[in-house]
Amino acid sequence: MYLIRNLPLQRKIVAVAMIVTAAALVLAGVTLILIDFNRARADLLEETNSAVRILAYNAAAAAAFKDAEDARAILDSLANEQSFAAACLYTDGLLAEYHGPEHEPCPPFLPENGFTNGYLIASSSIDQNGTQYGTVSVRATLAPMYAQIRARIAMVFGILLLAGVIAYALSSRLKELIAEPVLSLAATAGAITAKEDYSIRAIKHSNDEVGQLSESFNQMLSLIEKRNSELKQRTEELVLANRMKDEFLATLSHELRTPLNSMLGWIVLLREGRLTGAQVDKALASIDRNVRLQASVINDLLDVSRIISGKFTMESSVIELQPVMERSMEVVKPAAQARQTAIHLHAPHDAVLVSGDSFRLQQVFWNLLSNAVKFSPEKSVVEVSIEEVAGQAVVRVKDKGVGITAEFLPHVFDRFRQADSSSTREYGGLGLGLSIVRHIVEMHGGKVWAESDGIQRGSTFSLQLPLAEVRQDSEGPVGLRDTARR
Ligand SMILES: Nc1ncnc2c1ncn2[C@@H]1O[C@H](COP(=O)(O)OP(=O)(O)OP(=O)(O)O)[C@@H](O)[C@H]1O
Ligand SMILES: [Mg+2]
């Protein structure tokens, strides 16, 4: 068993088929031979018994008269039968005998009946009219029976040999049917392991269990492939997130330190007390600007943290968009003036009303405007428009600045994403403004999108908000129904 277990599959199949065939044939052969042997013995016994009874009957007169010659003639009648070795007639002692040329003569006294030393001995008493005149004993040889058994054994061996050849041929064919699909499966598994390529598939050779195994194996491979690609994608995402986190930390430190350096510089100069009145005003204005800058960075961080934790809230009332936009423009004015950039507002005469939080919408407009100014060259123009289109308020901020590449455009509203995140970047900021903008606009039931024809071809940021439904009477809007989803 141990030897077979370690054989290659193909040889195992042949070996098992051969062993099973040989065992079945040997068993059948031995059984047949034993049956034959017993039948031959029984036949010989019956034949010998009837021969001895006939002799006893025929030799009755010779025995009664103790006529040895006559008795001898009767016993000689067995000479034609090959299986009888000897026949002996006993009266007081051995009266007459016949024995084959190569067989022993009769013993002087009546031998015992039964099978002994390759012979069968049977006897019958010679009775006539109630008187026993003697006994006839016949000795039959078992040699012809053994010869017949030997021929049978030879025949069984012949059949065994022939069956072995047939079993070998059949099992070799069977080997192709069973072993080859399994071996091909094993080869596929080996190739997958060696190349680490989970796109390789096993070939299904049949619809049996091996075929089902190939199918399950392929399904398992598909699953592994899917998991692998998910894992790869997840890993890439994690690596990117980690890199972005590192970049963000560097940017944040930079954004927090720059205003501090400037303030510290002015404070040192103020302490020395050697600044002129105009210089003191300049120092205070710079400190004021930097404090506000830092406060705005911190506010953005707090807003993002509130958005992430779901605690970002807003008020709701009907508001007019034009004044909100004008306030945002006021806030961005110093930066725009510093870059000699003009901001033009085109708004309809009638108030455009939306439902929402004026402070948050001002934050939205301020972010879009400050981006437009920041990413435009000096002496540029930023066009702002407010209009009503198909029941929606649409606000556009269009600049003629650096523009956005097609690759970066889909990520422009992602948190912490900046087109230039290098340490030597030209523009400040944390990459949070637009993510806050999108969150606020979506909280107002609106949407925001960006368009750009590419690098150095300017950008347009547009947003649309549902108009507030206002019931009018002669004195203006009195009843308001908020249609913005929250
Ligand atoms: N008007 C624009 N023109 C060109 N690129 C822009 C414009 N607005 C935004 N971007 C690109 O989108 C990125 C993300 O903008 P976002 O306002 O979220 O961040 P930021 O301005 O870099 O920093 P923050 O707003 O946090 O100070 C910018 O870094 C820039 O690459
Ligand atoms: Mg910004």
Coordinates of C-alpha atoms and ligand atoms in Angstrom, one line a residue:
M1 CA 0.0 0.0 0.0
Y2 CA 2.8 2.4 1.0
L3 CA 4.5 1.7 -2.3
I4 CA 1.4 2.4 -4.3
R5 CA 0.6 5.5 -2.4
N6 CA 3.9 7.1 -3.5
L7 CA 3.6 6.1 -7.1
P8 CA 2.9 8.8 -9.7
L9 CA -0.9 9.1 -10.5
Q10 CA -0.6 7.4 -13.9
R11 CA 1.2 4.4 -12.6
K12 CA -1.1 4.2 -9.6
I13 CA -4.1 3.8 -11.8
V14 CA -2.4 1.0 -13.8
A15 CA -1.2 -0.7 -10.6
V16 CA -4.6 -0.6 -9.0
A17 CA -6.3 -1.9 -12.1
M18 CA -3.7 -4.7 -12.4
I19 CA -4.0 -5.7 -8.7
V20 CA -7.8 -5.7 -8.8
T21 CA -7.9 -7.8 -12.0
A22 CA -5.3 -10.3 -10.7
A23 CA -7.0 -10.6 -7.3
A24 CA -10.4 -11.3 -8.9
L25 CA -9.0 -13.8 -11.4
V26 CA -6.8 -15.6 -8.8
L27 CA -9.9 -15.9 -6.5
A28 CA -12.1 -17.1 -9.3
G29 CA -9.4 -19.5 -10.5
V30 CA -8.7 -21.1 -7.1
T31 CA -12.5 -21.5 -6.5
L32 CA -13.0 -23.2 -9.9
I33 CA -10.0 -25.5 -9.3
L34 CA -11.2 -26.5 -5.9
I35 CA -14.7 -27.2 -7.2
D36 CA -13.2 -29.2 -10.1
F37 CA -10.9 -31.1 -7.7
N38 CA -13.8 -32.1 -5.4
R39 CA -16.0 -33.1 -8.4
A40 CA -13.2 -35.2 -9.9
R41 CA -12.7 -36.9 -6.6
A42 CA -16.4 -37.6 -6.2
D43 CA -16.6 -38.9 -9.8
L44 CA -13.6 -41.2 -9.2
L45 CA -15.1 -42.5 -6.0
E46 CA -18.4 -43.3 -7.7
E47 CA -16.7 -44.9 -10.7
T48 CA -14.4 -47.0 -8.5
N49 CA -17.4 -48.1 -6.3
S50 CA -19.4 -49.2 -9.3
A51 CA -16.4 -51.0 -10.8
V52 CA -15.7 -52.9 -7.6
R53 CA -19.4 -53.8 -7.2
I54 CA -19.6 -55.1 -10.8
L55 CA -16.4 -57.1 -10.2
A56 CA -17.8 -58.6 -7.0
Y57 CA -20.9 -59.6 -8.8
N58 CA -19.1 -61.1 -11.7
A59 CA -16.5 -62.9 -9.6
A60 CA -19.0 -64.5 -7.2
A61 CA -18.8 -68.0 -8.8
A62 CA -15.0 -67.8 -9.1
A63 CA -14.7 -66.9 -5.5
A64 CA -17.1 -69.5 -4.3
F65 CA -15.1 -72.2 -6.1
K66 CA -11.8 -70.4 -5.4
D67 CA -11.1 -70.5 -9.1
A68 CA -8.0 -68.3 -9.3
E69 CA -7.8 -68.4 -13.1
D70 CA -11.4 -67.5 -13.7
A71 CA -11.1 -64.8 -11.0
R72 CA -8.0 -63.4 -12.7
A73 CA -9.8 -63.2 -16.1
I74 CA -12.6 -61.3 -14.5
L75 CA -10.2 -58.8 -12.8
D76 CA -8.3 -58.3 -16.1
S77 CA -11.4 -56.7 -17.5
L78 CA -10.1 -53.5 -15.7
A79 CA -7.1 -53.4 -17.9
N80 CA -8.8 -51.1 -20.4
E81 CA -9.5 -48.5 -17.7
Q82 CA -6.5 -46.2 -17.2
S83 CA -7.6 -44.9 -13.8
F84 CA -7.6 -48.4 -12.2
A85 CA -4.2 -49.4 -11.0
A86 CA -5.0 -52.7 -9.5
A87 CA -7.8 -55.1 -8.6
C88 CA -7.4 -57.8 -5.9
L89 CA -9.7 -60.6 -4.9
Y90 CA -9.4 -62.0 -1.4
T91 CA -11.0 -65.2 -0.1
D92 CA -8.9 -66.7 2.7
G93 CA -6.0 -64.7 1.4
L94 CA -5.1 -63.2 -2.0
L95 CA -6.8 -65.4 -4.6
A96 CA -6.3 -63.4 -7.8
E97 CA -5.0 -60.0 -8.9
Y98 CA -4.6 -57.6 -11.7
H99 CA -2.3 -54.6 -11.7
G100 CA -1.2 -52.2 -14.3
P101 CA 2.4 -52.4 -15.7
E102 CA 3.7 -49.5 -13.7
H103 CA 1.7 -50.1 -10.6
E104 CA 2.4 -52.0 -7.4
P105 CA 1.0 -55.6 -7.0
C106 CA -1.8 -56.3 -4.5
P107 CA -0.9 -56.6 -0.8
P108 CA -1.3 -60.1 0.7
F109 CA -4.2 -58.9 2.9
L110 CA -7.2 -56.7 2.2
P111 CA -6.2 -53.0 2.4
E112 CA -8.2 -50.3 4.0
N113 CA -10.6 -48.2 2.0
G114 CA -10.0 -44.5 1.3
F115 CA -7.6 -42.0 -0.3
T116 CA -4.0 -42.8 0.4
N117 CA -0.6 -42.0 -1.2
G118 CA -2.2 -40.9 -4.5
Y119 CA -4.6 -43.8 -4.7
L120 CA -8.2 -44.4 -3.9
I121 CA -9.0 -47.9 -2.5
A122 CA -12.6 -49.2 -2.6
S123 CA -13.8 -52.7 -1.8
S124 CA -16.9 -54.8 -2.0
S125 CA -17.7 -58.2 -0.4
I126 CA -18.7 -61.1 -2.6
D127 CA -22.0 -62.3 -1.3
Q128 CA -24.3 -65.0 -2.7
N129 CA -27.4 -66.4 -1.1
G130 CA -26.4 -64.8 2.2
T131 CA -22.9 -66.3 2.2
Q132 CA -19.8 -64.1 2.0
Y133 CA -17.2 -65.8 -0.3
G134 CA -14.6 -63.1 -0.3
T135 CA -13.9 -59.4 -1.0
V136 CA -12.9 -57.5 -4.1
S137 CA -10.6 -54.4 -3.7
V138 CA -9.9 -52.0 -6.4
R139 CA -7.1 -49.4 -6.4
A140 CA -7.7 -46.4 -8.5
T141 CA -5.0 -43.9 -9.3
L142 CA -5.5 -40.2 -8.8
A143 CA -2.8 -39.3 -11.4
P144 CA -5.3 -38.5 -14.3
M145 CA -7.2 -36.3 -11.9
Y146 CA -4.1 -34.4 -10.9
A147 CA -3.1 -34.1 -14.5
Q148 CA -6.5 -32.6 -15.2
I149 CA -6.1 -30.2 -12.2
R150 CA -2.7 -29.1 -13.5
A151 CA -4.1 -28.4 -16.9
R152 CA -6.8 -26.2 -15.2
I153 CA -4.2 -24.4 -13.2
A154 CA -2.2 -23.7 -16.4
M155 CA -5.4 -22.5 -18.1
V156 CA -6.1 -20.1 -15.2
F157 CA -2.6 -18.8 -15.4
G158 CA -3.0 -18.3 -19.2
I159 CA -6.3 -16.4 -18.6
L160 CA -4.5 -14.4 -15.8
L161 CA -1.8 -13.4 -18.2
L162 CA -4.2 -12.5 -20.9
A163 CA -6.4 -10.5 -18.5
G164 CA -3.3 -8.8 -17.2
V165 CA -2.5 -7.6 -20.7
I166 CA -6.1 -6.5 -21.3
A167 CA -6.2 -4.7 -17.9
Y168 CA -2.9 -3.0 -18.7
A169 CA -4.2 -1.8 -22.0
L170 CA -7.5 -0.6 -20.5
S171 CA -5.9 1.1 -17.5
S172 CA -3.5 2.9 -19.8
R173 CA -6.5 4.3 -21.6
L174 CA -8.1 5.0 -18.3
K175 CA -5.0 6.8 -17.2
E176 CA -5.5 9.3 -20.1
L177 CA -9.1 9.9 -19.0
I178 CA -8.4 10.3 -15.3
A179 CA -4.8 11.1 -14.7
E180 CA -4.3 13.6 -17.6
P181 CA -7.0 16.1 -16.5
V182 CA -5.7 15.9 -12.9
L183 CA -2.1 16.3 -14.1
S184 CA -3.1 19.3 -16.3
L185 CA -4.8 20.8 -13.3
A186 CA -1.6 20.3 -11.2
A187 CA 0.4 21.8 -14.1
T188 CA -1.9 24.8 -14.1
A189 CA -1.5 25.2 -10.3
G190 CA 2.2 24.9 -10.7
A191 CA 2.3 27.6 -13.4
I192 CA 0.2 30.0 -11.3
T193 CA 2.5 29.6 -8.3
A194 CA 5.6 30.0 -10.4
K195 CA 4.5 33.1 -12.4
E196 CA 2.2 34.4 -9.6
D197 CA -0.3 35.0 -12.4
Y198 CA -3.9 34.4 -11.3
S199 CA -5.3 35.1 -14.7
I200 CA -4.2 31.6 -15.9
R201 CA -7.2 29.2 -16.0
A202 CA -7.4 25.4 -15.9
I203 CA -8.9 23.6 -19.0
K204 CA -12.0 21.6 -18.3
H205 CA -11.5 18.2 -20.0
S206 CA -14.8 16.5 -18.9
N207 CA -18.0 16.9 -17.0
D208 CA -17.1 14.5 -14.2
E209 CA -15.8 15.3 -10.8
V210 CA -12.4 16.3 -12.2
G211 CA -14.2 18.7 -14.6
Q212 CA -16.1 20.1 -11.6
L213 CA -12.8 20.4 -9.7
S214 CA -11.4 22.4 -12.7
E215 CA -14.5 24.6 -12.6
S216 CA -14.2 25.2 -8.8
F217 CA -10.5 25.8 -9.2
N218 CA -11.2 28.4 -11.9
Q219 CA -13.9 30.1 -9.7
M220 CA -11.4 30.1 -6.8
L221 CA -8.8 31.7 -9.1
S222 CA -11.3 34.4 -10.2
L223 CA -12.1 35.1 -6.6
I224 CA -8.4 35.3 -5.7
E225 CA -7.8 37.6 -8.8
K226 CA -10.7 39.9 -7.7
R227 CA -9.5 40.0 -4.1
N228 CA -5.9 40.6 -5.3
S229 CA -6.9 43.5 -7.5
E230 CA -9.1 44.9 -4.6
L231 CA -6.2 44.5 -2.3
K232 CA -3.9 46.2 -4.8
Q233 CA -6.3 49.0 -5.3
R234 CA -6.8 49.4 -1.6
T235 CA -3.1 49.3 -1.0
E236 CA -2.6 52.0 -3.7
E237 CA -5.3 54.1 -2.0
L238 CA -3.7 53.6 1.4
V239 CA -0.2 54.5 0.0
L240 CA -1.7 57.6 -1.7
A241 CA -3.7 58.5 1.5
N242 CA -0.5 58.1 3.5
R243 CA 1.5 60.3 1.1
M244 CA -1.2 62.9 1.1
K245 CA -1.2 62.8 4.9
D246 CA 2.5 63.4 4.9
E247 CA 2.2 66.2 2.3
F248 CA -0.7 67.7 4.2
L249 CA 1.3 67.8 7.5
A250 CA 4.2 69.5 5.7
T251 CA 1.8 72.0 4.1
L252 CA 0.0 72.6 7.3
S253 CA 3.2 73.3 9.2
H254 CA 4.2 75.7 6.4
E255 CA 0.8 77.4 6.4
L256 CA 0.9 77.9 10.2
R257 CA 4.6 78.9 10.4
T258 CA 4.6 81.5 7.6
P259 CA 2.2 84.0 9.2
L260 CA 3.9 83.4 12.6
N261 CA 7.3 84.3 11.2
S262 CA 6.0 87.5 9.7
M263 CA 4.2 88.5 12.9
L264 CA 7.3 87.6 15.0
G265 CA 9.4 89.8 12.7
W266 CA 7.1 92.8 13.1
I267 CA 6.8 92.3 16.9
V268 CA 10.6 92.3 17.3
L269 CA 10.7 95.6 15.3
L270 CA 7.8 97.1 17.3
R271 CA 9.6 96.2 20.6
E272 CA 12.8 98.0 19.5
G273 CA 10.6 101.1 19.2
R274 CA 12.5 102.5 16.3
L275 CA 9.6 102.4 13.7
T276 CA 8.1 105.5 12.3
G277 CA 4.3 106.1 12.7
A278 CA 3.7 104.8 9.2
Q279 CA 5.8 101.8 9.7
V280 CA 4.0 101.0 13.0
D281 CA 0.6 101.1 11.0
K282 CA 2.1 98.8 8.4
A283 CA 3.3 96.4 11.1
L284 CA -0.1 96.3 12.8
A285 CA -1.8 95.8 9.5
S286 CA 0.5 92.9 8.7
I287 CA 0.0 91.3 12.1
D288 CA -3.8 91.8 11.7
R289 CA -3.7 90.2 8.2
N290 CA -1.6 87.3 9.4
V291 CA -3.7 86.6 12.5
R292 CA -6.8 86.5 10.2
L293 CA -5.0 84.2 7.8
Q294 CA -4.1 81.8 10.5
A295 CA -7.6 82.0 12.0
S296 CA -9.0 81.2 8.5
V297 CA -6.6 78.1 8.2
I298 CA -7.7 76.9 11.7
N299 CA -11.4 77.6 10.8
D300 CA -11.0 75.5 7.6
L301 CA -9.5 72.7 9.6
L302 CA -12.3 72.8 12.2
D303 CA -14.9 72.8 9.4
V304 CA -13.3 69.8 7.8
S305 CA -13.2 68.0 11.1
R306 CA -16.9 68.9 11.6
I307 CA -17.7 67.6 8.1
I308 CA -15.9 64.3 8.8
S309 CA -17.6 63.8 12.2
G310 CA -21.0 64.8 10.8
K311 CA -21.3 67.8 13.1
F312 CA -21.2 70.4 10.4
T313 CA -24.5 72.4 10.8
M314 CA -26.0 75.4 9.1
E315 CA -28.9 77.9 9.7
S316 CA -31.7 78.2 7.1
S317 CA -33.5 81.3 6.0
V318 CA -34.4 82.9 2.7
I319 CA -31.4 84.9 1.5
E320 CA -30.6 87.2 -1.4
L321 CA -27.5 86.1 -3.2
Q322 CA -26.2 89.4 -4.5
P323 CA -25.4 91.0 -1.1
V324 CA -23.8 87.7 0.1
M325 CA -21.5 87.8 -3.0
E326 CA -20.7 91.5 -2.4
R327 CA -19.7 90.8 1.1
S328 CA -17.4 88.0 -0.1
M329 CA -15.9 90.3 -2.7
E330 CA -15.2 92.8 0.1
V331 CA -13.3 90.2 2.1
V332 CA -11.2 89.2 -0.9
K333 CA -10.7 92.8 -2.0
P334 CA -7.3 93.4 -0.2
A335 CA -5.8 90.2 -1.8
A336 CA -7.3 91.2 -5.2
Q337 CA -5.9 94.8 -4.9
A338 CA -2.5 93.4 -3.9
R339 CA -2.4 91.6 -7.2
Q340 CA -4.1 94.4 -9.1
T341 CA -6.9 92.0 -10.1
A342 CA -10.3 93.3 -10.9
I343 CA -13.5 91.4 -9.9
H344 CA -16.5 92.2 -12.0
L345 CA -20.0 91.2 -10.8
H346 CA -22.9 90.6 -13.2
A347 CA -26.2 90.2 -11.4
P348 CA -29.8 90.6 -12.4
H349 CA -31.7 93.6 -11.1
D350 CA -34.2 91.4 -9.3
A351 CA -33.0 89.7 -6.2
V352 CA -32.1 86.0 -6.6
L353 CA -33.4 84.3 -3.5
V354 CA -32.3 80.9 -2.2
S355 CA -32.9 79.1 1.0
G356 CA -29.9 78.6 3.2
D357 CA -27.2 79.9 5.5
S358 CA -25.8 83.3 4.4
F359 CA -22.6 82.9 6.4
R360 CA -21.9 79.5 4.8
L361 CA -22.7 80.7 1.3
Q362 CA -20.4 83.7 1.9
Q363 CA -17.8 81.2 2.8
V364 CA -18.4 79.3 -0.5
F365 CA -18.2 82.5 -2.6
W366 CA -15.1 83.7 -0.7
N367 CA -13.3 80.4 -1.4
L368 CA -14.1 80.5 -5.1
L369 CA -13.1 84.2 -5.4
S370 CA -9.9 83.8 -3.4
N371 CA -8.9 80.8 -5.5
A372 CA -9.7 82.8 -8.7
V373 CA -7.5 85.7 -7.5
K374 CA -4.8 83.3 -6.1
F375 CA -4.5 81.3 -9.3
S376 CA -4.6 84.3 -11.7
P377 CA -1.6 86.3 -12.9
E378 CA -1.3 89.9 -11.7
K379 CA -3.5 92.5 -13.4
S380 CA -6.0 89.9 -14.3
V381 CA -9.8 90.0 -14.3
V382 CA -12.2 87.7 -12.6
E383 CA -15.8 87.6 -13.9
V384 CA -18.6 86.8 -11.5
S385 CA -22.2 86.2 -12.5
I386 CA -25.4 85.4 -10.7
E387 CA -28.5 84.4 -12.8
E388 CA -31.6 82.4 -12.6
V389 CA -31.8 79.4 -15.0
A390 CA -34.7 76.9 -15.1
G391 CA -35.8 77.5 -11.5
Q392 CA -32.2 77.4 -10.2
A393 CA -29.8 80.1 -9.0
V394 CA -26.6 79.7 -11.0
V395 CA -23.4 81.4 -9.8
R396 CA -20.2 81.5 -11.9
V397 CA -16.7 82.6 -11.0
K398 CA -14.5 82.7 -14.1
D399 CA -10.9 83.6 -14.1
K400 CA -8.1 83.8 -16.7
G401 CA -5.6 82.1 -14.5
V402 CA -3.4 79.0 -14.6
G403 CA -6.2 76.7 -15.5
I404 CA -6.6 73.0 -14.5
T405 CA -5.3 70.0 -16.3
A406 CA -7.9 67.4 -17.5
E407 CA -6.2 64.8 -15.1
F408 CA -6.6 67.0 -12.0
L409 CA -10.0 68.3 -12.9
P410 CA -11.9 65.3 -11.4
H411 CA -10.0 65.7 -8.1
V412 CA -10.3 69.4 -7.7
F413 CA -13.0 69.1 -5.0
D414 CA -11.2 66.3 -3.1
R415 CA -10.0 67.0 0.4
F416 CA -6.2 67.8 0.7
R417 CA -5.8 67.7 -3.1
Q418 CA -3.8 70.4 -4.8
A419 CA -2.5 70.5 -8.4
D420 CA 0.9 71.4 -7.0
S421 CA 1.7 69.7 -3.7
S422 CA 5.5 70.0 -3.9
S423 CA 7.4 71.7 -1.2
T424 CA 8.5 74.4 -3.6
R425 CA 4.9 75.2 -4.6
E426 CA 4.0 78.7 -5.6
Y427 CA 0.6 79.0 -4.0
G428 CA -0.3 78.8 -0.4
G429 CA -3.3 76.9 1.1
L430 CA -4.1 73.5 2.5
G431 CA -6.3 72.1 -0.3
L432 CA -9.4 72.2 1.9
G433 CA -11.4 75.2 0.5
L434 CA -13.1 73.4 -2.4
S435 CA -14.0 70.3 -0.4
I436 CA -15.7 72.6 2.1
V437 CA -17.4 74.4 -0.8
R438 CA -18.8 71.2 -2.2
H439 CA -20.1 70.1 1.2
I440 CA -21.9 73.4 1.9
V441 CA -23.4 73.5 -1.6
E442 CA -24.6 69.9 -1.4
M443 CA -26.1 70.7 2.1
H444 CA -28.1 73.4 0.3
G445 CA -29.4 70.8 -2.2
G446 CA -27.2 72.2 -5.0
K447 CA -24.2 71.1 -6.9
V448 CA -20.9 72.6 -7.9
W449 CA -18.5 71.8 -10.8
A450 CA -15.4 73.1 -12.4
E451 CA -14.4 73.6 -16.0
S452 CA -11.1 74.5 -17.6
D453 CA -9.7 74.3 -21.1
G454 CA -6.4 73.3 -19.7
I455 CA -3.2 74.8 -18.4
Q456 CA -2.9 78.6 -18.6
R457 CA -6.4 78.8 -20.1
G458 CA -8.4 79.9 -17.0
S459 CA -11.0 78.1 -15.0
T460 CA -14.7 78.5 -14.4
F461 CA -16.3 77.3 -11.1
S462 CA -20.1 77.1 -11.3
L463 CA -22.7 76.3 -8.7
Q464 CA -26.4 75.9 -8.8
L465 CA -28.8 76.2 -5.9
P466 CA -32.6 75.6 -5.8
L467 CA -34.4 78.9 -5.8
A468 CA -36.4 79.7 -2.6
E469 CA -40.2 79.6 -3.2
V470 CA -41.6 83.0 -2.3
R471 CA -45.2 84.0 -2.2
Q472 CA -45.5 87.6 -3.4
D473 CA -48.1 90.2 -2.4
S474 CA -48.2 93.9 -3.1
E475 CA -45.7 94.7 -0.3
G476 CA -43.1 92.1 -1.3
P477 CA -42.3 88.6 -0.1
V478 CA -44.3 87.7 3.0
G479 CA -44.5 84.0 3.2
L480 CA -41.6 81.8 2.5
R481 CA -41.4 78.1 1.8
D482 CA -38.0 76.5 1.8
T483 CA -37.6 74.2 -1.2
A484 CA -34.0 73.4 -0.5
R485 CA -33.3 69.9 0.7
R486 CA -31.5 69.5 3.9
Ligands
LIG1 N1 -9.4 79.0 -9.9 C1 -8.5 78.0 -10.0 N2 -7.6 78.0 -11.0 C2 -6.7 77.0 -11.0 N3 -6.6 76.0 -10.1 C3 -7.5 76.0 -9.1 C4 -8.5 77.0 -9.0 N4 -9.2 76.8 -7.9 C5 -8.7 75.6 -7.3 N5 -7.7 75.2 -8.1 C6 -6.9 73.9 -7.8 O1 -7.6 73.2 -6.9 C7 -6.8 72.9 -5.8 C8 -7.7 72.8 -4.6 O2 -8.3 74.1 -4.3 P1 -8.7 74.4 -2.8 O3 -9.4 75.7 -2.8 O4 -9.5 73.2 -2.3 O5 -7.3 74.4 -2.1 P2 -6.2 75.5 -2.0 O6 -6.8 76.8 -2.5 O7 -5.0 75.0 -2.5 O8 -6.0 75.7 -0.4 P3 -7.1 76.3 0.6 O9 -8.3 76.6 -0.1 O10 -7.3 75.2 1.6 O11 -6.4 77.5 1.2 C9 -5.8 74.1 -5.7 O12 -4.7 73.8 -5.0 C10 -5.5 74.3 -7.2 O13 -4.6 73.4 -7.6
MG2 MG -8.7 77.6 -1.9

